[in-house]
Tab-separated table of C-alpha atoms and ligand atoms in Angstrom:
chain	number	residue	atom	x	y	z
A	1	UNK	CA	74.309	94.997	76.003
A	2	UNK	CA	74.783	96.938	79.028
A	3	UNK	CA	76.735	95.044	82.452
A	4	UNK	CA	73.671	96.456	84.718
A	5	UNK	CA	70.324	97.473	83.918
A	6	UNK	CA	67.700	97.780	86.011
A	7	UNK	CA	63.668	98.940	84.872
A	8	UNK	CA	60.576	99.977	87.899
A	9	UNK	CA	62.555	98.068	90.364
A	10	UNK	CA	60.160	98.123	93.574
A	11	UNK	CA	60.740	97.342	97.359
A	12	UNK	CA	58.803	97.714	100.171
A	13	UNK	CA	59.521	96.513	103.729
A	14	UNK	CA	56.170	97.061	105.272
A	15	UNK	CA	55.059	100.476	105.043
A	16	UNK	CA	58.460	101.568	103.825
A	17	UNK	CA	58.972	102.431	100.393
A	18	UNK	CA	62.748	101.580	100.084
A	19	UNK	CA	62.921	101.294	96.516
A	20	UNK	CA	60.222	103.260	94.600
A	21	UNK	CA	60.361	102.160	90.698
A	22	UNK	CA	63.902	102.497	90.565
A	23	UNK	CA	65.797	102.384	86.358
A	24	UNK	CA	68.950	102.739	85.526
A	25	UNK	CA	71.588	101.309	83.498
A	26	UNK	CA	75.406	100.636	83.674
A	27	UNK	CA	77.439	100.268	80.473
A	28	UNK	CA	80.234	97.844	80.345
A	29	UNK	CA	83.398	99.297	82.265
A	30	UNK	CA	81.716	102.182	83.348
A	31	UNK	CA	82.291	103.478	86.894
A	32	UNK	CA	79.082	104.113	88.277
A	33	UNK	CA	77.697	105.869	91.269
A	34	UNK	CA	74.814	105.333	93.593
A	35	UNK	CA	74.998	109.090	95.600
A	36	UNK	CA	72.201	109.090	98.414
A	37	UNK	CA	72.073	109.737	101.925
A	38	UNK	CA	71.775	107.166	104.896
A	39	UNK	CA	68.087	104.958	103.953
A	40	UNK	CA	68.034	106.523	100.651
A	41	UNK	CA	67.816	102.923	99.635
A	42	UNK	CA	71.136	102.091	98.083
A	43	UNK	CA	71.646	99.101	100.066
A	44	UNK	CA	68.604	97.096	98.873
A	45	UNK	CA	69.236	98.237	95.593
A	46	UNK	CA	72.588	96.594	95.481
A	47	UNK	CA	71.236	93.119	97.490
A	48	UNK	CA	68.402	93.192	94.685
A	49	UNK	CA	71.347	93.082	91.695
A	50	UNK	CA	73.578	90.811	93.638
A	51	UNK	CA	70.648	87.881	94.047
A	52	UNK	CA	70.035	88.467	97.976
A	53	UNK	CA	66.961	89.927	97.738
A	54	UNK	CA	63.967	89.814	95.703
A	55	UNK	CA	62.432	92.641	94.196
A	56	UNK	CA	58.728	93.532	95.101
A	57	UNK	CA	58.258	94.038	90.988
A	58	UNK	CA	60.250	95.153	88.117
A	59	UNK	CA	62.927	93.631	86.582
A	60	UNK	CA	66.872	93.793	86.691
A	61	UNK	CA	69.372	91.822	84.622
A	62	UNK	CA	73.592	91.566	85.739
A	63	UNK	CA	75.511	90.891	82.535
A	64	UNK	CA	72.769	89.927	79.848
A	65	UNK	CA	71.588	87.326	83.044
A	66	UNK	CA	68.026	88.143	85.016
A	67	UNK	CA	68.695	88.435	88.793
A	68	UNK	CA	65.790	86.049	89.964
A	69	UNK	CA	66.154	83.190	86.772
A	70	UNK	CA	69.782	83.523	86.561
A	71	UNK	CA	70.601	83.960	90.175
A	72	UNK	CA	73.451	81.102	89.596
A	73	UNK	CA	75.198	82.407	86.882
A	74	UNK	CA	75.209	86.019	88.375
A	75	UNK	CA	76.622	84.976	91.472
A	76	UNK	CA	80.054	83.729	89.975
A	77	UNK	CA	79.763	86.682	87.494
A	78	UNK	CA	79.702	89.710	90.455
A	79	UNK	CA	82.274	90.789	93.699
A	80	UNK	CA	79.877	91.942	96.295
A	81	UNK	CA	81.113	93.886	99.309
A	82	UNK	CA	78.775	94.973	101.105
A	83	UNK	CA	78.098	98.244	103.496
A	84	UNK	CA	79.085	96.398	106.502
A	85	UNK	CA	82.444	94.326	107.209
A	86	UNK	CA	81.454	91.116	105.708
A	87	UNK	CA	85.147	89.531	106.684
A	88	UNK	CA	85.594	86.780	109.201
A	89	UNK	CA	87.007	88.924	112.311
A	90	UNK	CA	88.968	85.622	113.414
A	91	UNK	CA	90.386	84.774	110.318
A	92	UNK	CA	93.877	86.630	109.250
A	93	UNK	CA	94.141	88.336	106.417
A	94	UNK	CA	95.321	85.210	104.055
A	95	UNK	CA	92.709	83.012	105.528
A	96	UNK	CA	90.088	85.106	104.530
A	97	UNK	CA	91.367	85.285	101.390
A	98	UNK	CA	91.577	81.528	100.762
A	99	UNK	CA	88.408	80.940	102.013
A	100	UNK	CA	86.913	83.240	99.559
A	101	UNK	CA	88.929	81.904	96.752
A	102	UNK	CA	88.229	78.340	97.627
A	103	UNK	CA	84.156	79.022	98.056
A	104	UNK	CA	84.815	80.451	94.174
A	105	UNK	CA	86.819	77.286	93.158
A	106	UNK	CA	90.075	79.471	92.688
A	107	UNK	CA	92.837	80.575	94.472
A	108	UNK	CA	95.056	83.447	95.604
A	109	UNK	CA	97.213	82.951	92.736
A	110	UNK	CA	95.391	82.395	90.152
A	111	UNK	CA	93.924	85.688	89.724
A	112	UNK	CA	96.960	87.658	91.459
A	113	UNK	CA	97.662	89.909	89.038
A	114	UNK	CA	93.793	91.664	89.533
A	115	UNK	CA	94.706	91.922	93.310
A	116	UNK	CA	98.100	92.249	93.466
A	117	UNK	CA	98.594	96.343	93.427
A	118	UNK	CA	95.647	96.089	96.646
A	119	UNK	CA	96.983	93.008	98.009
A	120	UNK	CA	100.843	94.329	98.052
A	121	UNK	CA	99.476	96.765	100.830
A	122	UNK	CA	98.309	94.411	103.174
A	123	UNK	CA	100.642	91.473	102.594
A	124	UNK	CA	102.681	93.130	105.662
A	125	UNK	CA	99.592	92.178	107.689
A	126	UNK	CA	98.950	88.366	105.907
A	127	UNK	CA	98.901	86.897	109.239
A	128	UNK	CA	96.937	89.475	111.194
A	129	UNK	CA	93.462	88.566	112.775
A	130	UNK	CA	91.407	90.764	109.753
A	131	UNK	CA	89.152	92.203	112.994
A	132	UNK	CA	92.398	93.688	114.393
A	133	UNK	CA	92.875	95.702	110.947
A	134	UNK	CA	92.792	99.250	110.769
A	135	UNK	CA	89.555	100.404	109.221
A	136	UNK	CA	91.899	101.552	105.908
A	137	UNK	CA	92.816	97.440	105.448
A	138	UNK	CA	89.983	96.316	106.123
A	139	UNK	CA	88.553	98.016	103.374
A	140	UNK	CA	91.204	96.895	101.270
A	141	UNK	CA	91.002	93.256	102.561
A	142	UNK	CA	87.206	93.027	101.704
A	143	UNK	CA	88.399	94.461	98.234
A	144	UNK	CA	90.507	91.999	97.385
A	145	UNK	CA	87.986	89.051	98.570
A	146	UNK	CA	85.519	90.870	96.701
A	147	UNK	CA	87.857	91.032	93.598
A	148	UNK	CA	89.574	87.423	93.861
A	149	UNK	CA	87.095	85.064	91.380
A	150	UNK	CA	87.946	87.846	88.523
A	151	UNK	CA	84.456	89.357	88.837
A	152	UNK	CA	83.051	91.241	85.684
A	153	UNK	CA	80.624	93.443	87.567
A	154	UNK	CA	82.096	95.068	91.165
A	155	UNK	CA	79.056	96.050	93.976
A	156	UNK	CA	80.925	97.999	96.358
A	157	UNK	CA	77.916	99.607	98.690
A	158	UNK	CA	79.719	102.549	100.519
A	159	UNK	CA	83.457	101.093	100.786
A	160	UNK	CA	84.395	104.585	101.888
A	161	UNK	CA	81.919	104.947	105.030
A	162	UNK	CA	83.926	105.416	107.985
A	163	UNK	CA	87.264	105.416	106.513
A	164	UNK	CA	89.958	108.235	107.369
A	165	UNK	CA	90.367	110.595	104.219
A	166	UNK	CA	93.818	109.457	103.291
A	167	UNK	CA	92.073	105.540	103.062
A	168	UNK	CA	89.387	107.153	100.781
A	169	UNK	CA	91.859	108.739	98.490
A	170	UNK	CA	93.527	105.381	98.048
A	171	UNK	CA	90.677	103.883	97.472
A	172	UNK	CA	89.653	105.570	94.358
A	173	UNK	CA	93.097	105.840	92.837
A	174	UNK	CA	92.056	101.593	93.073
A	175	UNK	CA	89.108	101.522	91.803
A	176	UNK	CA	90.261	103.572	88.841
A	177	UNK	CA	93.074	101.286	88.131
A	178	UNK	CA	90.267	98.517	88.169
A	179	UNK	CA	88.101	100.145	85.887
A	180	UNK	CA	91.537	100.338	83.317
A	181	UNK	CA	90.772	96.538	83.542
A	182	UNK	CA	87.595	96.378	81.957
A	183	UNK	CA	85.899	95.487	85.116
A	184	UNK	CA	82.370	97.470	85.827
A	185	UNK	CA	82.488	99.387	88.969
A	186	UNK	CA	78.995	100.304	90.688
A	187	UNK	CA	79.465	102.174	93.846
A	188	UNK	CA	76.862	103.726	96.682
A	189	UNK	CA	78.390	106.225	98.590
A	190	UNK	CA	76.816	109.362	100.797
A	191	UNK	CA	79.954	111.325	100.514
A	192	UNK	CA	79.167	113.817	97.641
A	193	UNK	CA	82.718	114.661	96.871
A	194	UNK	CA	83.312	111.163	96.026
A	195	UNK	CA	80.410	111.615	92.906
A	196	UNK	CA	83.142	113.746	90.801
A	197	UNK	CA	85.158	110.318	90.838
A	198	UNK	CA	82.694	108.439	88.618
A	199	UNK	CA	82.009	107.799	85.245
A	200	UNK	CA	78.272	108.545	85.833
A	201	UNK	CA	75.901	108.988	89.039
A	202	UNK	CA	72.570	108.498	90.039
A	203	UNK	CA	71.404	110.559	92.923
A	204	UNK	CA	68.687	108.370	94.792
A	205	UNK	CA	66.597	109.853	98.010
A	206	UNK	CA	63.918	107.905	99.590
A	207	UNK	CA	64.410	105.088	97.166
A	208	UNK	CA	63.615	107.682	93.762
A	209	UNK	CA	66.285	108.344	91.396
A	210	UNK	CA	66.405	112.180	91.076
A	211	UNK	CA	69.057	111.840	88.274
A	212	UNK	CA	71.167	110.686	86.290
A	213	UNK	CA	74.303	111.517	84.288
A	214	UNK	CA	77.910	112.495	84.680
A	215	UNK	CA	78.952	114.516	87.192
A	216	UNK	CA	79.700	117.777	85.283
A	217	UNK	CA	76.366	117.581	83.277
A	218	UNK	CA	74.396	117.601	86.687
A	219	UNK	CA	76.212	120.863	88.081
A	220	UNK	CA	76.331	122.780	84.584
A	221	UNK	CA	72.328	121.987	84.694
A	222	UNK	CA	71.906	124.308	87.849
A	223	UNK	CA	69.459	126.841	86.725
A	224	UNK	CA	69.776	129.712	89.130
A	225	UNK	CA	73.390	132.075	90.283
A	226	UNK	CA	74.369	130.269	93.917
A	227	UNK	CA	75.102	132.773	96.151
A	228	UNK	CA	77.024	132.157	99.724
A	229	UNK	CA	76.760	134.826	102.513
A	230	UNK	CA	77.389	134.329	106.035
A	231	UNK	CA	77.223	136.746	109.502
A	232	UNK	CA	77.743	136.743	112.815
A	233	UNK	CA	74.518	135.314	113.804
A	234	UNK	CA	73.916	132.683	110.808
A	235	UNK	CA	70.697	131.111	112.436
A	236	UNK	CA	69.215	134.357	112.648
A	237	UNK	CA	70.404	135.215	108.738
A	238	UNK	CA	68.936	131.843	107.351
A	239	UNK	CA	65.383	132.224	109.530
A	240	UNK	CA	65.381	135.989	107.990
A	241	UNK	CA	66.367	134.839	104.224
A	242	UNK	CA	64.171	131.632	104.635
A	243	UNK	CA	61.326	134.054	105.142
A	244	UNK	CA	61.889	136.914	102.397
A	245	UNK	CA	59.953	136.645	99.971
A	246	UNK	CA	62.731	137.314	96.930
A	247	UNK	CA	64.828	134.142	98.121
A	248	UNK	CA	63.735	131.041	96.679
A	249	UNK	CA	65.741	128.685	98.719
A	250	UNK	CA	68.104	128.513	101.927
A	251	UNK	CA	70.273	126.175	103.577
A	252	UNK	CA	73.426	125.910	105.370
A	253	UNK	CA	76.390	124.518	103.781
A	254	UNK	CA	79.493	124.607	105.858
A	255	UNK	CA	79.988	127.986	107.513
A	256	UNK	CA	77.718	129.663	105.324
A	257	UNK	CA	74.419	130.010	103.907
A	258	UNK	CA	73.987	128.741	100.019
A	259	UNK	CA	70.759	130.849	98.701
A	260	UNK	CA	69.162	131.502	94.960
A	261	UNK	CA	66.786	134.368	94.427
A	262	UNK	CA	62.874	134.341	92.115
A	263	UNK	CA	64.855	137.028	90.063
A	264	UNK	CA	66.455	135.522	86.395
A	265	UNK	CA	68.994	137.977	86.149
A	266	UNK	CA	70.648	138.646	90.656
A	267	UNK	CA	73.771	140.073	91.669
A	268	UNK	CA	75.676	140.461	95.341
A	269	UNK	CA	74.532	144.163	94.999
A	270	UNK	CA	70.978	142.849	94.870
A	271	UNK	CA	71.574	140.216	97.771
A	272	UNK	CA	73.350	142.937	99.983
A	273	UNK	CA	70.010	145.458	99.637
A	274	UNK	CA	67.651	142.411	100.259
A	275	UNK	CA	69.749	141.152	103.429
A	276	UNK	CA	70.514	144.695	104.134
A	277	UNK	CA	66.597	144.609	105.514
A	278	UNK	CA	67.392	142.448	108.081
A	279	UNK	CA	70.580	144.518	109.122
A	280	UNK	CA	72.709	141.685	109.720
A	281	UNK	CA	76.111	142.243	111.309
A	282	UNK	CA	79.304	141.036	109.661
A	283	UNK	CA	77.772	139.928	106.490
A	284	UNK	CA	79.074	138.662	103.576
A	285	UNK	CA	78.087	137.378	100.294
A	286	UNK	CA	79.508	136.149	96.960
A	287	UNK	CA	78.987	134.420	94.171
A	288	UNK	CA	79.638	130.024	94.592
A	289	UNK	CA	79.560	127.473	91.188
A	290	UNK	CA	77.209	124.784	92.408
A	291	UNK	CA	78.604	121.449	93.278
A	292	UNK	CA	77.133	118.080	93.230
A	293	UNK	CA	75.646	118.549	97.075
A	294	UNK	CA	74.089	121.994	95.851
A	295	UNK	CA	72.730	120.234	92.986
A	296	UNK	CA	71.387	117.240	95.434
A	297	UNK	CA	69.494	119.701	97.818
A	298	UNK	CA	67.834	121.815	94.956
A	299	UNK	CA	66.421	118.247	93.191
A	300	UNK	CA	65.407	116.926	97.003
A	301	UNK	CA	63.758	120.193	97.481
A	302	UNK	CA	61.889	119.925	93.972
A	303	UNK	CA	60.779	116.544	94.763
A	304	UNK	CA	59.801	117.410	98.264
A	305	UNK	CA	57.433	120.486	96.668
A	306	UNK	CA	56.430	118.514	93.903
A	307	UNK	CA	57.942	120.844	91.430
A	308	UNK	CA	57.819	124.594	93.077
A	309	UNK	CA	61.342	124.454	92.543
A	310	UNK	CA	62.496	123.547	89.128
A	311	UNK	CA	65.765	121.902	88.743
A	312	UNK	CA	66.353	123.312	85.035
A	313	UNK	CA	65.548	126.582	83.943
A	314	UNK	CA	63.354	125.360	80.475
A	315	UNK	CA	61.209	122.781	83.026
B	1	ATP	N1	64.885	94.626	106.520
B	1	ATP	C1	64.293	95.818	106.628
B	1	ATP	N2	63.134	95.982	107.298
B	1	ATP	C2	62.519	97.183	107.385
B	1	ATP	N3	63.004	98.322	106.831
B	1	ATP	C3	64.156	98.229	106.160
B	1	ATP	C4	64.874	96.986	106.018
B	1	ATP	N4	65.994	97.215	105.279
B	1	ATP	C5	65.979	98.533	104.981
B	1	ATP	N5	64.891	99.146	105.499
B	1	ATP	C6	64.514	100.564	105.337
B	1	ATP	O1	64.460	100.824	103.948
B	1	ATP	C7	64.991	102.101	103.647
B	1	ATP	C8	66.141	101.965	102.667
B	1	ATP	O2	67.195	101.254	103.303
B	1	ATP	P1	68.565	100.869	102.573
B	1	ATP	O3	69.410	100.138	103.577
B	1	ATP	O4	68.271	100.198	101.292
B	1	ATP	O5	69.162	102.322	102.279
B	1	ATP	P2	70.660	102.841	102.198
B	1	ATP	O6	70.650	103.994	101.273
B	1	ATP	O7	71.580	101.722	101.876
B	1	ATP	O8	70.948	103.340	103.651
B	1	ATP	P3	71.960	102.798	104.749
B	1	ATP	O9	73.285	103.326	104.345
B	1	ATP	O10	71.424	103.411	106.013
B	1	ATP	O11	71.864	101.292	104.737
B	1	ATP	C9	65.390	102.712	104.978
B	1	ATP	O12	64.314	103.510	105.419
B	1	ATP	C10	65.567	101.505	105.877
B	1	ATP	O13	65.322	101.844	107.221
């Protein structure tokens, strides 16, 4: 049986197509990501699995139990926390946390060992207001509230948004001490670094899942050689690549340009003489390995041309 699994899972609010017949499925103790950009549709697809929203049609089932029938028995079986800081800003840090234990029927100590490693960090802090936390504790706060009923399914929708780099490190090394616990992790994020972390990851863009599968799998499936350049006038260099007729796609990525070419077999010799038309000053090129953001932009291209630009080389 798998902890989540979700088939055509629909949403619209109005006009908007948040969640267009979105499947997947989560096996048990599996760390899996939802990677998507702001709207992508990540959010409703975590209230629709947690019981807070309804779906507009398809079904979804949390632990064997079906999210509108078993709404009940799903909420005591998931930790939810959500995009936004859910915590009571006027509550300290242990009051929170009793309150969430007592609304589960447990308490702080009864599940201490789960939280303990998280909650060791912010014990300092037990009798701060939680809205007078640093960003870094907060996160960690609504963690261990999330955590304290011994959940067997964790919804964490983009714990890492907003949070200083050394917060989002730490955050990670937690969740993969949770996961040594048996405890299925499923986690929306938009930072695409933060995919290589997870067991699995579905990238999702205007509520369609583009794919799915572990990290590595998605970037060795890159069909073309990713080239970088750059030059002194980059705007002018992507406008003038965008437009020859040998490059089949373009885009900025950092301080340079990431491009592939029509042509199978292309090499920086081949990318020099085509730029070389343009005769752009201080340019540069070399070969790049795709990453997961590379491999994001090429599928959202694909799906944006309906197919002119193939994500694997045998499609
Ligand atoms: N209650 C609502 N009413 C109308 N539109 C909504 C509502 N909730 C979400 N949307 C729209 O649905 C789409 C998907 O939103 P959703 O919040 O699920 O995405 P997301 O990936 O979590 O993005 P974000 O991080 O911005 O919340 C977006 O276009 C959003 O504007």
């Amino acid at each position: 049986m798998y902890s989540v699994s979700v088939k055509n899972i629909v949403k619209n609010y109005g006009s908007v197509k948040a969640v267009d017949a979105v499947s997947f499925d989560v096996n048990k103790g599996e760390l899996f990501g939802l990677i998507g950009p702001d709207g992508a549709g990540k959010t409703s697809v975590f209230r629709i699995l947690t019981t807070l929203l309804l779906a507009d049609s398809g079904t979804a089932t949390v632990e064997g139990f079906d999210v509108v029938k078993d709404y009940r028995a799903i909420r005591n079986k998931v930790g939810y926390m959500p995009g936004r800081f859910s915590l009571y800003q006027d509550l300290t840090v242990e009051e929170n946390l009793n309150f969430f234990a007592t609304v589960f029927g447990t308490t702080l100590q009864e599940n201490y060992v789960l939280i303990k490693d998280i909650y060791e960090q912010i014990k300092p802090f037990s009798s701060r207001r939680a809205g007078k936390l640093s960003g870094g504790m907060k996160q960690k706060l609504a963690l261990c509230c999330a955590l304290i009923h011994k959940p067997d399914v964790l919804f964490l929708d983009e714990p890492t948004t907003g949070v200083d780099v050394v917060s989002r490190k730490e955050f990670w090394d937690m969740l993969a001490r949770l996961k040594q616990q048996q405890i299925t992790i499923v986690v929306s994020t938009p930072y695409m670094d933060e995919a290589n972390l997870c067991d699995r990851i579905a990238l999702i863009q205007a509520g369609r899942i583009m794919s799915i599968d572990q990290p590595g799998h998605i970037v060795q499936s890159f069909p073309k050689q990713l080239f970088a350049a750059k030059a002194d006038n980059i705007y002018k260099l992507l406008q003038d690549l965008r437009s020859d007729t040998d490059i089949e796609s373009c885009y900025t990525f950092g301080e340079y340009l990431h491009f592939t070419l029509h042509a199978a077999d292309s090499s920086e010799q081949g990318v020099a003489e085509i730029a070389g038309k343009y005769h752009p000053e201080g340019f540069e090129v070399k070969k790049v390995t795709p990453n997961i953001e590379d491999c994001f932009i090429r599928l959202m291209q694909a799906q944006q041309n309906k197919g002119t630009l193939k994500m694997t080389a045998d499609e």
